[in-house]
Short mmCIF file of C-alpha atoms in Angstrom, two decimals:
data_model
loop_
_atom_site.label_atom_id
_atom_site.label_comp_id
_atom_site.label_asym_id
_atom_site.label_seq_id
_atom_site.Cartn_x
_atom_site.Cartn_y
_atom_site.Cartn_z
CA MET A 1 -30.15 51.19 45.42
CA THR A 2 -30.30 49.53 42.04
CA GLY A 3 -28.97 46.34 40.86
CA ALA A 4 -27.20 43.75 42.94
CA ALA A 5 -26.06 44.83 46.39
CA SER A 6 -22.35 45.35 46.74
CA ARG A 7 -19.69 43.92 49.04
CA TYR A 8 -17.59 46.08 51.31
CA ARG A 9 -14.08 45.15 52.66
CA VAL A 10 -13.33 47.19 55.89
CA LEU A 11 -9.73 48.55 55.71
CA ARG A 12 -9.15 50.68 58.77
CA ARG A 13 -11.07 52.91 61.40
CA LEU A 14 -10.92 56.39 60.84
CA GLY A 15 -12.50 57.78 63.98
CA GLN A 16 -15.59 58.11 66.06
CA GLY A 17 -17.55 60.82 67.97
CA GLY A 18 -21.16 61.89 68.41
CA MET A 19 -23.49 59.55 66.70
CA ALA A 20 -21.22 57.72 64.30
CA GLU A 21 -17.95 55.96 63.70
CA VAL A 22 -16.28 55.97 60.39
CA PHE A 23 -14.01 53.41 58.45
CA GLU A 24 -12.09 53.48 55.36
CA ALA A 25 -13.30 50.54 53.12
CA GLU A 26 -13.38 49.14 49.66
CA ARG A 27 -16.50 48.53 47.61
CA VAL A 28 -15.95 45.14 45.60
CA GLY A 29 -17.82 44.27 42.62
CA GLU A 30 -17.85 41.91 39.70
CA LEU A 31 -15.05 41.80 37.12
CA GLY A 32 -12.42 42.92 39.55
CA PHE A 33 -14.24 46.23 40.40
CA VAL A 34 -12.71 47.99 43.38
CA ARG A 35 -13.29 51.52 44.77
CA LYS A 36 -12.12 52.99 47.94
CA VAL A 37 -15.12 54.58 50.03
CA ALA A 38 -15.89 55.74 53.36
CA LEU A 39 -18.49 53.87 55.69
CA LYS A 40 -20.26 55.76 58.36
CA GLN A 41 -22.29 53.85 60.73
CA LEU A 42 -24.25 54.73 63.87
CA ARG A 43 -22.71 53.78 67.00
CA PRO A 44 -24.43 51.12 69.30
CA ASP A 45 -24.94 53.53 72.07
CA ALA A 46 -26.44 56.17 69.83
CA LEU A 47 -29.43 53.94 69.34
CA ARG A 48 -30.60 54.79 72.90
CA ASP A 49 -32.01 57.96 71.25
CA PRO A 50 -35.21 56.88 69.57
CA MET A 51 -34.95 59.32 66.86
CA ALA A 52 -31.16 58.83 66.04
CA ALA A 53 -31.76 56.22 63.41
CA GLN A 54 -34.33 58.34 61.77
CA ARG A 55 -32.02 61.43 61.68
CA PHE A 56 -29.30 59.30 60.22
CA ILE A 57 -31.75 57.95 57.52
CA ASP A 58 -32.86 61.49 56.92
CA GLU A 59 -29.35 62.64 56.26
CA THR A 60 -28.69 59.89 53.90
CA ARG A 61 -31.93 60.57 51.82
CA ILE A 62 -31.29 64.35 51.79
CA ALA A 63 -27.60 64.22 50.63
CA SER A 64 -28.39 61.30 48.28
CA GLN A 65 -30.53 63.84 46.18
CA LEU A 66 -27.64 66.21 45.69
CA HIS A 67 -25.15 65.56 42.80
CA HIS A 68 -22.60 68.24 42.56
CA ALA A 69 -18.83 68.35 42.26
CA HIS A 70 -18.37 70.22 45.57
CA ILE A 71 -20.66 67.99 47.76
CA VAL A 72 -19.67 64.63 49.23
CA ALA A 73 -21.68 61.99 47.42
CA VAL A 74 -23.71 59.31 49.09
CA LEU A 75 -23.19 56.11 47.28
CA ASP A 76 -25.16 53.55 49.09
CA VAL A 77 -27.01 52.70 52.28
CA GLY A 78 -27.43 49.58 54.41
CA VAL A 79 -28.04 48.11 57.68
CA LEU A 80 -25.49 45.99 59.73
CA ASP A 81 -26.34 44.68 63.18
CA ASP A 82 -29.62 46.64 63.25
CA ARG A 83 -27.41 49.83 62.75
CA PRO A 84 -27.83 51.84 59.51
CA PHE A 85 -24.43 52.89 57.72
CA GLN A 86 -23.81 55.22 54.56
CA VAL A 87 -21.46 54.71 51.87
CA LEU A 88 -19.67 57.91 51.06
CA GLU A 89 -17.37 59.29 48.55
CA LEU A 90 -13.93 59.10 50.06
CA VAL A 91 -12.01 62.46 50.17
CA ASP A 92 -8.28 61.84 50.65
CA GLY A 93 -7.17 65.02 52.31
CA LEU A 94 -8.25 67.03 55.38
CA ASP A 95 -10.84 69.44 56.52
CA ALA A 96 -10.52 73.16 56.45
CA ASP A 97 -10.11 73.54 60.41
CA GLU A 98 -7.20 71.18 60.24
CA LEU A 99 -5.81 73.03 57.17
CA VAL A 100 -5.99 76.33 59.39
CA ARG A 101 -4.20 74.80 62.18
CA ARG A 102 -1.41 73.46 59.80
CA ALA A 103 -1.15 76.78 57.97
CA GLY A 104 -0.17 78.43 61.21
CA GLY A 105 -3.65 79.69 62.32
CA ALA A 106 -4.78 81.56 59.16
CA LEU A 107 -4.96 81.14 55.51
CA PRO A 108 -3.98 83.60 52.73
CA PRO A 109 -6.95 85.47 51.62
CA GLU A 110 -6.84 84.10 48.07
CA LEU A 111 -7.00 80.44 49.47
CA ALA A 112 -9.96 81.10 51.92
CA LEU A 113 -11.68 82.87 49.11
CA MET A 114 -11.11 79.87 46.75
CA LEU A 115 -12.67 77.51 49.60
CA ALA A 116 -15.50 79.79 50.18
CA HIS A 117 -16.31 80.08 46.50
CA ALA A 118 -16.50 76.36 46.01
CA VAL A 119 -18.81 75.97 49.25
CA ALA A 120 -21.21 78.70 47.81
CA HIS A 121 -21.69 76.96 44.65
CA ALA A 122 -22.35 73.82 46.60
CA LEU A 123 -24.95 75.64 48.75
CA ASP A 124 -26.62 77.11 45.64
CA HIS A 125 -27.02 73.55 44.21
CA ALA A 126 -28.61 72.32 47.64
CA HIS A 127 -30.91 75.46 48.05
CA THR A 128 -32.19 75.12 44.39
CA ALA A 129 -32.48 71.25 44.17
CA THR A 130 -35.90 70.01 43.22
CA GLY A 131 -37.64 66.61 43.54
CA GLY A 132 -38.88 64.29 40.97
CA ASP A 133 -42.21 66.45 40.75
CA GLY A 134 -40.20 69.62 40.09
CA ARG A 135 -40.83 71.12 43.41
CA SER A 136 -38.08 72.52 45.60
CA LEU A 137 -36.75 70.31 48.34
CA GLY A 138 -36.26 73.16 50.68
CA ILE A 139 -32.81 71.95 51.75
CA VAL A 140 -30.88 74.22 54.14
CA HIS A 141 -27.60 72.75 55.40
CA ARG A 142 -27.67 74.62 58.80
CA ASP A 143 -24.10 73.61 59.91
CA VAL A 144 -21.63 75.23 57.57
CA LYS A 145 -18.26 75.68 59.28
CA PRO A 146 -14.65 74.80 58.64
CA PRO A 147 -14.65 71.27 59.93
CA ASN A 148 -17.40 70.46 57.16
CA ILE A 149 -15.35 71.70 54.28
CA LEU A 150 -13.14 68.86 52.98
CA ILE A 151 -10.14 69.47 50.86
CA ALA A 152 -8.46 66.74 48.87
CA TRP A 153 -4.82 66.54 48.30
CA SER A 154 -5.61 66.90 44.58
CA GLY A 155 -7.16 70.44 45.46
CA ASP A 156 -10.86 69.42 45.21
CA VAL A 157 -13.27 71.09 47.67
CA LYS A 158 -16.30 69.29 49.19
CA LEU A 159 -19.17 70.26 51.41
CA ALA A 160 -19.85 67.44 53.86
CA ASP A 161 -22.44 66.50 56.45
CA PHE A 162 -25.98 67.08 56.02
CA GLY A 163 -26.88 65.38 59.34
CA ILE A 164 -28.79 68.44 60.67
CA ALA A 165 -30.05 69.89 57.27
CA VAL A 166 -33.68 70.86 57.05
CA ALA A 167 -35.75 69.81 54.10
CA HIS A 168 -39.57 69.58 53.28
CA ASP A 169 -39.56 65.69 53.68
CA ARG A 170 -37.40 65.36 56.78
CA VAL A 171 -39.02 63.10 59.34
CA ALA A 172 -37.01 63.72 62.45
CA HIS A 173 -37.09 67.20 63.57
CA THR A 174 -34.92 69.17 66.30
CA GLU A 175 -36.34 68.80 69.77
CA THR A 176 -38.17 71.65 71.28
CA GLY A 177 -35.98 74.22 73.03
CA LEU A 178 -32.78 72.96 71.21
CA VAL A 179 -30.96 74.97 68.44
CA ALA A 180 -29.42 73.07 65.61
CA GLY A 181 -26.03 74.04 64.50
CA THR A 182 -22.64 75.06 65.98
CA ARG A 183 -22.24 77.99 68.23
CA GLY A 184 -20.37 80.90 66.70
CA PHE A 185 -21.45 79.97 63.22
CA ILE A 186 -25.26 80.15 63.22
CA ALA A 187 -27.45 83.04 61.91
CA PRO A 188 -29.62 84.95 64.24
CA GLU A 189 -32.87 83.55 62.82
CA GLN A 190 -31.51 80.14 63.56
CA ARG A 191 -30.44 80.96 66.99
CA THR A 192 -34.03 82.33 67.64
CA ARG A 193 -35.77 79.27 65.72
CA GLY A 194 -37.15 81.76 63.26
CA GLN A 195 -37.73 81.17 59.47
CA LEU A 196 -34.79 79.88 57.63
CA ASP A 197 -34.08 79.69 54.09
CA GLY A 198 -30.58 79.65 52.09
CA ARG A 199 -29.36 83.00 53.17
CA SER A 200 -28.94 81.46 56.81
CA ASP A 201 -26.29 79.22 55.16
CA VAL A 202 -24.79 82.31 53.53
CA PHE A 203 -24.53 83.76 56.85
CA ALA A 204 -22.63 80.73 58.11
CA LEU A 205 -20.35 80.78 55.16
CA GLY A 206 -19.49 84.52 55.80
CA VAL A 207 -18.44 83.67 59.25
CA THR A 208 -16.56 80.66 57.95
CA LEU A 209 -14.58 82.97 55.52
CA HIS A 210 -13.72 85.15 58.38
CA ALA A 211 -12.54 82.25 60.39
CA LEU A 212 -10.30 81.07 57.53
CA CYS A 213 -8.72 84.24 57.13
CA THR A 214 -8.09 85.06 60.72
CA GLY A 215 -8.28 81.81 62.79
CA ARG A 216 -11.41 82.72 64.65
CA SER A 217 -15.13 83.35 64.40
CA PRO A 218 -16.25 86.95 64.92
CA LEU A 219 -19.05 85.43 67.10
CA SER A 220 -16.65 83.48 69.37
CA ASP A 221 -17.43 86.12 71.94
CA LEU A 222 -20.80 85.63 73.53
CA GLU A 223 -21.31 89.45 73.87
CA ALA A 224 -20.90 89.70 70.00
CA GLU A 225 -23.65 87.16 69.61
CA VAL A 226 -25.85 89.07 71.92
CA ARG A 227 -25.38 92.31 70.10
CA LEU A 228 -26.14 90.45 66.81
CA LEU A 229 -29.45 89.33 68.18
CA GLY A 230 -30.25 92.87 69.14
CA GLY A 231 -29.72 93.78 65.35
CA GLU A 232 -26.17 95.22 65.51
CA PRO A 233 -23.82 94.46 62.80
CA ILE A 234 -20.85 92.13 63.53
CA ALA A 235 -17.60 93.57 64.34
CA LEU A 236 -15.09 91.95 61.86
CA ASP A 237 -11.38 91.99 62.15
CA PRO A 238 -9.81 95.26 61.27
CA ALA A 239 -6.71 93.34 59.75
CA LEU A 240 -8.96 91.95 56.93
CA PRO A 241 -8.41 93.42 53.50
CA ASP A 242 -10.93 95.83 52.62
CA ASP A 243 -12.31 93.73 49.69
CA VAL A 244 -12.61 90.53 51.82
CA ARG A 245 -14.04 92.50 54.78
CA ALA A 246 -16.88 94.00 52.45
CA LEU A 247 -17.65 90.56 51.22
CA ILE A 248 -18.12 89.21 54.69
CA ALA A 249 -20.01 92.13 55.96
CA ARG A 250 -22.62 91.57 53.32
CA ALA A 251 -22.94 87.92 53.97
CA VAL A 252 -23.35 88.34 57.75
CA ALA A 253 -25.87 91.27 57.79
CA PRO A 254 -28.35 90.86 60.66
CA ASP A 255 -31.35 90.90 58.53
CA ARG A 256 -31.41 87.93 56.15
CA ARG A 257 -33.12 90.09 53.58
CA ALA A 258 -30.06 92.14 53.15
CA ARG A 259 -27.79 89.00 52.44
CA PRO A 260 -27.04 87.72 49.06
CA THR A 261 -28.19 84.35 47.94
CA ALA A 262 -25.51 81.50 47.69
CA ALA A 263 -25.35 82.24 44.00
CA GLY A 264 -24.91 85.81 44.56
CA PHE A 265 -22.13 85.33 47.17
CA ALA A 266 -20.51 83.00 44.60
CA ALA A 267 -20.51 85.53 41.98
CA ALA A 268 -19.22 88.43 44.41
CA ILE A 269 -16.31 86.05 45.44
CA GLY A 270 -15.44 85.21 41.78
CA ASP A 271 -15.22 89.11 41.12
CA VAL A 272 -13.01 89.54 44.15
CA LEU A 273 -10.68 86.55 43.09
CA ALA A 274 -10.72 87.98 39.38
CA ALA A 275 -9.58 91.41 40.63
CA ARG A 276 -6.80 89.84 42.63
CA GLY A 277 -5.57 87.97 39.49
CA ALA A 278 -5.99 84.71 41.23
CA ARG A 279 -4.91 81.48 39.30
CA ASP A 280 -6.85 78.25 38.76
CA ALA A 281 -8.20 77.30 42.22
CA ARG A 282 -7.56 73.67 42.05
CA SER A 283 -3.93 74.12 41.16
CA THR A 284 -3.42 76.77 43.80
CA LEU A 285 -4.86 74.58 46.48
CA GLN A 286 -3.07 71.53 45.34
CA ALA A 287 0.40 73.24 45.41
CA PHE A 288 -0.41 74.87 48.81
CA LEU A 289 -1.43 71.47 50.40
CA ALA A 290 1.75 69.78 49.11
CA THR A 291 3.54 72.07 51.59
CA LEU A 292 1.42 70.97 54.56
CA ARG A 293 1.10 67.13 53.83
CA ARG A 294 2.41 64.87 56.63
CA PRO A 295 3.31 61.18 56.29
CA PRO A 296 0.19 58.89 56.71
CA ARG A 297 -0.57 57.65 60.28
CA ALA A 298 1.13 54.24 61.10
CA ALA A 299 -0.98 51.30 61.45
CA GLY A 300 -1.95 50.79 65.29
CA ALA A 301 -2.56 47.50 66.81
CA LEU A 302 -6.38 47.75 66.63
CA ASP A 303 -6.05 48.11 62.67
CA LEU A 304 -4.91 44.58 62.52
CA LEU A 305 -8.26 43.44 64.06
CA LEU A 306 -10.23 44.79 60.91
CA GLY A 307 -10.27 43.22 57.43
CA VAL A 308 -13.74 41.79 57.59
CA GLU A 309 -16.07 42.13 54.73
CA LEU A 310 -19.80 43.14 54.77
CA VAL A 311 -21.79 40.90 52.48
CA PRO A 312 -25.30 41.39 51.49
CA VAL A 313 -27.99 39.18 53.04
CA ASP A 314 -31.09 38.12 51.02
CA ALA A 315 -33.99 39.30 53.25
CA PRO A 316 -37.33 41.35 52.34
CA GLY A 317 -37.29 44.87 53.48
CA PRO A 318 -36.84 48.37 52.09
CA VAL A 319 -33.19 48.57 53.23
CA GLN A 320 -30.34 46.05 52.19
CA LEU A 321 -29.31 44.16 55.09
CA TYR A 322 -25.46 43.12 55.58
CA ALA A 323 -23.68 40.59 57.65
CA THR A 324 -19.86 40.46 58.70
CA GLU A 325 -17.76 37.63 57.07
CA VAL A 326 -14.00 36.96 57.57
CA PRO A 327 -12.84 36.37 53.93
CA ARG A 328 -11.66 32.81 53.35
CA ALA A 329 -7.96 32.90 52.29
CA PRO A 330 -6.25 30.10 50.57
CA PRO A 331 -4.39 27.68 52.81
CA GLU A 332 -0.79 28.89 53.41
CA PRO A 333 1.74 26.83 51.74
CA PRO A 334 3.64 24.46 54.18
CA ALA A 335 6.94 25.97 55.31
CA PRO A 336 10.03 24.30 53.63
CA ARG A 337 11.76 21.70 55.68
CA PRO A 338 15.35 22.09 56.27
CA PRO A 339 17.63 20.41 53.84
CA ALA A 340 18.88 16.89 54.86
CA PRO A 341 22.56 16.80 55.97
CA PRO A 342 24.94 15.49 53.14
CA ALA A 343 25.35 11.65 53.30
CA VAL A 344 28.76 10.49 54.64
CA VAL A 345 30.69 8.86 51.83
CA PRO A 346 33.46 6.41 53.03
CA PRO A 347 36.82 6.64 51.35
CA ALA A 348 37.35 4.50 48.42
CA PRO A 349 38.94 1.35 49.29
CA HIS A 350 42.64 0.75 48.78
CA ARG A 351 44.13 -2.56 47.74
CA ARG A 352 46.86 -2.47 50.40
CA SER A 353 44.77 -1.31 53.31
CA ARG A 354 41.75 -3.76 53.54
CA PRO A 355 41.71 -3.53 57.34
CA LEU A 356 41.50 0.32 57.21
CA VAL A 357 38.62 -0.26 54.61
CA ILE A 358 36.53 -1.97 57.17
CA ALA A 359 37.43 0.35 59.73
CA GLY A 360 36.39 3.35 57.55
CA ALA A 361 33.17 1.63 56.78
CA GLY A 362 32.44 1.29 60.38
CA VAL A 363 33.21 4.96 61.29
CA ALA A 364 30.72 5.97 58.22
CA LEU A 365 28.00 3.81 59.80
CA ALA A 366 28.62 5.37 63.18
CA VAL A 367 28.42 8.89 61.97
CA ALA A 368 25.30 8.15 59.76
CA ALA A 369 23.49 6.75 62.92
CA ALA A 370 24.50 9.68 64.89
CA VAL A 371 23.13 12.15 62.26
CA ALA A 372 19.87 9.99 62.11
CA ILE A 373 19.50 10.41 65.93
CA LEU A 374 20.28 14.14 66.15
CA ARG A 375 18.02 15.13 63.19
CA PRO A 376 14.81 16.46 64.44
CA THR A 377 11.75 14.46 63.23
CA ASP A 378 8.50 16.12 62.00
CA ASP A 379 6.81 15.23 65.49
CA ALA A 380 9.78 17.09 67.25
CA THR A 381 9.56 20.16 64.90
CA HIS A 382 5.92 20.45 65.69
CA ALA A 383 6.09 19.40 69.45
CA ALA A 384 4.71 22.81 70.77
CA PRO A 385 1.23 23.29 69.19
CA ILE A 386 0.92 26.83 70.45
CA ALA A 387 3.43 29.43 69.15
CA ALA A 388 3.43 33.24 68.53
CA ALA A 389 2.49 34.10 64.98
CA PRO A 390 5.60 35.30 63.03
CA ARG A 391 5.63 39.06 62.00
CA ASP A 392 4.96 39.50 58.09
CA SER A 393 4.40 42.44 56.18
CA ALA A 394 1.03 41.20 54.90
CA SER A 395 -0.35 41.20 58.34
CA ALA A 396 1.78 44.12 59.91
CA ALA A 397 0.07 46.94 58.20
CA PRO A 398 -3.42 47.37 56.35
CA ALA A 399 -3.74 48.75 52.86
CA ALA A 400 -2.56 52.14 52.18
CA PRO A 401 -4.90 54.93 53.39
CA ALA A 402 -6.85 56.94 50.97
CA PRO A 403 -9.60 58.61 54.50
CA GLY A 404 -8.77 61.32 54.04
CA SER A 405 -12.27 60.55 55.22
CA ALA A 406 -15.24 62.18 53.80
CA ALA A 407 -17.10 63.50 57.04
CA LEU A 408 -16.54 60.33 56.86
CA ALA A 409 -14.07 60.84 54.41
CA SER A 410 -11.47 63.37 55.45
CA THR A 411 -8.56 62.81 57.86
CA THR A 412 -10.72 64.55 60.49
CA PRO A 413 -14.02 62.92 60.19
CA ARG A 414 -17.17 64.17 61.64
CA ASP A 415 -20.38 62.77 62.77
CA ALA A 416 -24.06 63.50 61.69
CA GLY A 417 -24.43 65.96 64.57
CA GLY A 418 -21.43 67.93 63.50
CA ALA A 419 -18.99 66.59 66.20
CA GLU A 420 -15.34 66.05 65.54
CA LEU A 421 -14.40 62.41 64.94
CA THR A 422 -11.07 61.84 66.76
CA ASP A 423 -8.45 59.28 65.58
CA THR A 424 -8.69 56.43 68.03
CA GLY A 425 -5.82 54.29 66.82
CA ILE A 426 -3.46 53.32 69.66
CA PRO A 427 -1.00 56.02 70.51
CA ASP A 428 2.39 55.48 69.23
CA ALA A 429 3.95 54.79 72.68
CA VAL A 430 1.47 52.04 73.25
CA ALA A 431 1.62 50.53 69.79
CA ALA A 432 5.40 50.46 69.86
CA SER A 433 5.36 48.46 73.21
CA VAL A 434 2.73 45.96 72.04
CA PRO A 435 4.52 43.55 69.53
CA VAL A 436 2.50 41.66 66.96
CA ALA A 437 4.26 38.58 67.78
CA ALA A 438 5.16 37.19 71.30
CA ALA A 439 6.53 33.97 72.65
CA PRO A 440 4.42 31.52 74.85
CA HIS A 441 4.39 32.36 78.48
CA PRO A 442 7.79 31.55 79.88
CA GLY A 443 6.43 29.18 82.56
CA ALA A 444 4.05 27.31 80.21
CA PRO A 445 4.39 23.64 80.06
CA ARG A 446 4.43 21.95 76.61
CA HIS A 447 1.06 21.11 75.69
CA HIS A 448 -0.27 18.73 72.85
CA PRO A 449 -4.10 19.19 72.35
CA THR A 450 -5.64 16.73 69.93
CA ALA A 451 -6.82 18.12 66.65
CA THR A 452 -10.47 17.39 65.80
CA PRO A 453 -12.23 17.66 62.58
CA ALA A 454 -14.34 20.80 62.01
CA PRO A 455 -18.00 20.62 62.87
CA GLY A 456 -19.77 18.61 60.25
CA ALA A 457 -16.62 17.04 58.75
CA SER A 458 -16.63 13.38 58.00
CA PRO A 459 -14.20 11.09 60.10
CA ALA A 460 -12.21 10.48 57.03
CA ALA A 461 -11.42 14.25 56.72
CA ALA A 462 -9.45 14.33 59.83
CA VAL A 463 -7.11 17.31 59.97
CA ASP A 464 -3.25 17.00 59.78
CA PRO A 465 -1.98 17.36 63.24
CA ALA A 466 1.02 19.16 61.98
CA ALA A 467 -1.40 21.88 60.37
CA ARG A 468 -1.73 25.15 62.08
CA GLY A 469 -4.39 28.04 62.43
CA TYR A 470 -4.27 31.22 64.20
CA ILE A 471 -6.12 32.92 67.15
CA GLN A 472 -6.25 36.85 68.10
CA VAL A 473 -8.33 37.83 70.83
CA VAL A 474 -10.52 41.01 70.03
CA GLY A 475 -11.39 43.95 72.34
CA GLU A 476 -9.98 47.38 72.89
CA ASP A 477 -10.50 47.12 76.56
CA LEU A 478 -8.49 43.91 76.55
CA LEU A 479 -5.16 45.22 75.34
CA ARG A 480 -2.35 43.65 77.50
CA ALA A 481 -4.74 41.05 78.76
CA ARG A 482 -3.17 37.45 79.11
CA VAL A 483 -4.58 34.72 76.75
CA LEU A 484 -4.75 31.02 77.61
CA VAL A 485 -5.33 28.27 75.31
CA ASP A 486 -6.46 25.23 76.54
CA GLY A 487 -5.23 26.27 80.01
CA VAL A 488 -1.69 27.27 78.68
CA ALA A 489 -0.68 30.99 78.84
CA VAL A 490 0.41 31.87 75.38
CA GLY A 491 0.74 35.51 75.41
CA TYR A 492 -1.13 39.01 75.53
CA VAL A 493 -3.66 40.75 73.52
CA PRO A 494 -3.59 41.72 70.75
CA ASN A 495 -0.93 39.30 69.55
CA ARG A 496 -1.80 36.25 67.24
CA PHE A 497 -1.13 32.75 68.28
CA ALA A 498 -0.47 29.77 66.15
CA VAL A 499 -2.46 26.48 67.29
CA THR A 500 -3.31 23.08 66.12
CA LEU A 501 -6.37 22.89 63.93
CA GLY A 502 -9.44 21.68 65.89
CA HIS A 503 -11.27 22.67 69.01
CA HIS A 504 -9.82 24.85 71.63
CA ARG A 505 -10.93 26.54 74.95
CA VAL A 506 -9.78 30.26 74.95
CA GLU A 507 -9.53 32.21 78.24
CA VAL A 508 -8.70 35.89 78.89
CA GLU A 509 -7.17 37.36 82.15
CA ARG A 510 -7.41 41.13 82.29
CA PRO A 511 -4.52 43.19 83.58
CA ASP A 512 -6.51 43.50 86.75
CA GLY A 513 -6.37 39.88 87.34
CA VAL A 514 -10.01 39.16 86.57
CA ARG A 515 -10.37 36.11 84.33
CA LEU A 516 -13.17 36.24 82.03
CA PRO A 517 -15.60 33.37 81.10
CA PRO A 518 -13.93 30.83 78.62
CA ARG A 519 -14.88 30.72 74.89
CA GLU A 520 -14.99 27.24 73.03
CA LEU A 521 -13.51 27.88 69.52
CA ASP A 522 -13.02 25.66 66.38
CA VAL A 523 -9.94 26.59 64.37
CA THR A 524 -9.80 25.57 60.70
CA SER A 525 -7.47 25.99 57.85
CA PHE A 526 -9.11 29.15 56.94
CA HIS A 527 -7.96 30.88 60.04
CA THR A 528 -4.51 32.06 58.67
CA ALA A 529 -2.12 34.54 60.15
CA GLN A 530 -3.79 37.16 58.09
CA ARG A 531 -7.50 36.06 58.90
CA PRO A 532 -7.16 34.54 62.41
CA ALA A 533 -10.06 33.32 64.46
CA ARG A 534 -11.33 36.32 66.68
CA PRO A 535 -13.04 35.34 69.88
CA THR A 536 -14.52 38.36 71.72
CA TRP A 537 -15.72 39.14 75.07
#
């Protein structure tokens, strides 16, 4: 990294799987600089593998040396909670596997060729990349397949996920006895752990082109793979157009010496596209994608638990360390008080009705007294210190999505090992039944905890007892658990609850009846409805 470290504002979770979880975020800099990015971080359970972090760092280092229009860019790297994370270019779109599904199981040949053409150029760049000393980096992707090809709604095509790529300077290596790659897409020399080079990726791209055109890999049958290992050519789908079948047959030759390089394959695809009279690839893809685009996923209840920022920590070391921080929002303006009732004006006195004047004045005084008695005072208005937070547009939905996600950025993100990252938002049926605001527990008594100053505040800076802060219990496994504040049941997770400023005791009772140990919590004016205090268990 160069220059000052950036801050990152987490917007929403895109998915998880395998080794990593992925988030959509904003990179925030000076002078109002903001850029949408994807954050890909190792999951805590992945650290049980002693080489997981090293493989993750290897992926970051390899991909960061590649600068190409058809490769997802690595923008930054850091460590949060002892877990490394990557900052990646955000691809707002979907992957080729999802594209095939939405298109009905197969793509028109021209579109499949356009995708393969872009990936072939990306592979050529990776295979020929050199280091600062001019020597080849020896990069082989080893996991080319439809889920690792990302297509933006704008028509841009990106190759993602160098998590198992091989390179001369890679530290972590595949364990003995294991084959890196995805079954149905790996070359025979990769299956037998033989010598690899860029033509092994060309084989995978040829199989991928077949899958894009037909909806399946020609190696999906184990017998076909066995025949390939015996030196027999792959049987291709007879429904393929002749020119496309000839392209694929060359790319998937059993002997890698008979295959073209990535540059040669790109040129051959270009010739076929030209002979077919294909138009501009980007415009063609953009128009086709517009017919398949769906409305963005509605915000789930767990999306409301995000919104934290990653801030750099000034500490020595080879990698920038980060800490989480809840942004301090300005205090919310006080709610407007209801207008006072109009004053009762006695009728103008009449010279002939002096006794009526006195009687009218007496009635006016009586009415004014009654109004004064019935009008709620400030104390009565705020008699209940714990109330459900109101629903508002700022807290009900996060910022509009960009993730796609890039392998980390497409709408179907993947982890470093190639596993599909599934969407983990609460299902619509569950989200619809969990309101953002809820009334206090029906049987809860009215409770008046005394607000105390925040730790370290002077006695003179005592908080206004009428001021309010907000609490929201965090925990995916605590959904629908009952929340108690100072012994009073106030509602259920993931709702937010308004409380008086000061010190509170928060308890959680799970749906199975188990009550978790209490948490002591100080609520300040910075804990607004948008940035509530979030105790965790």
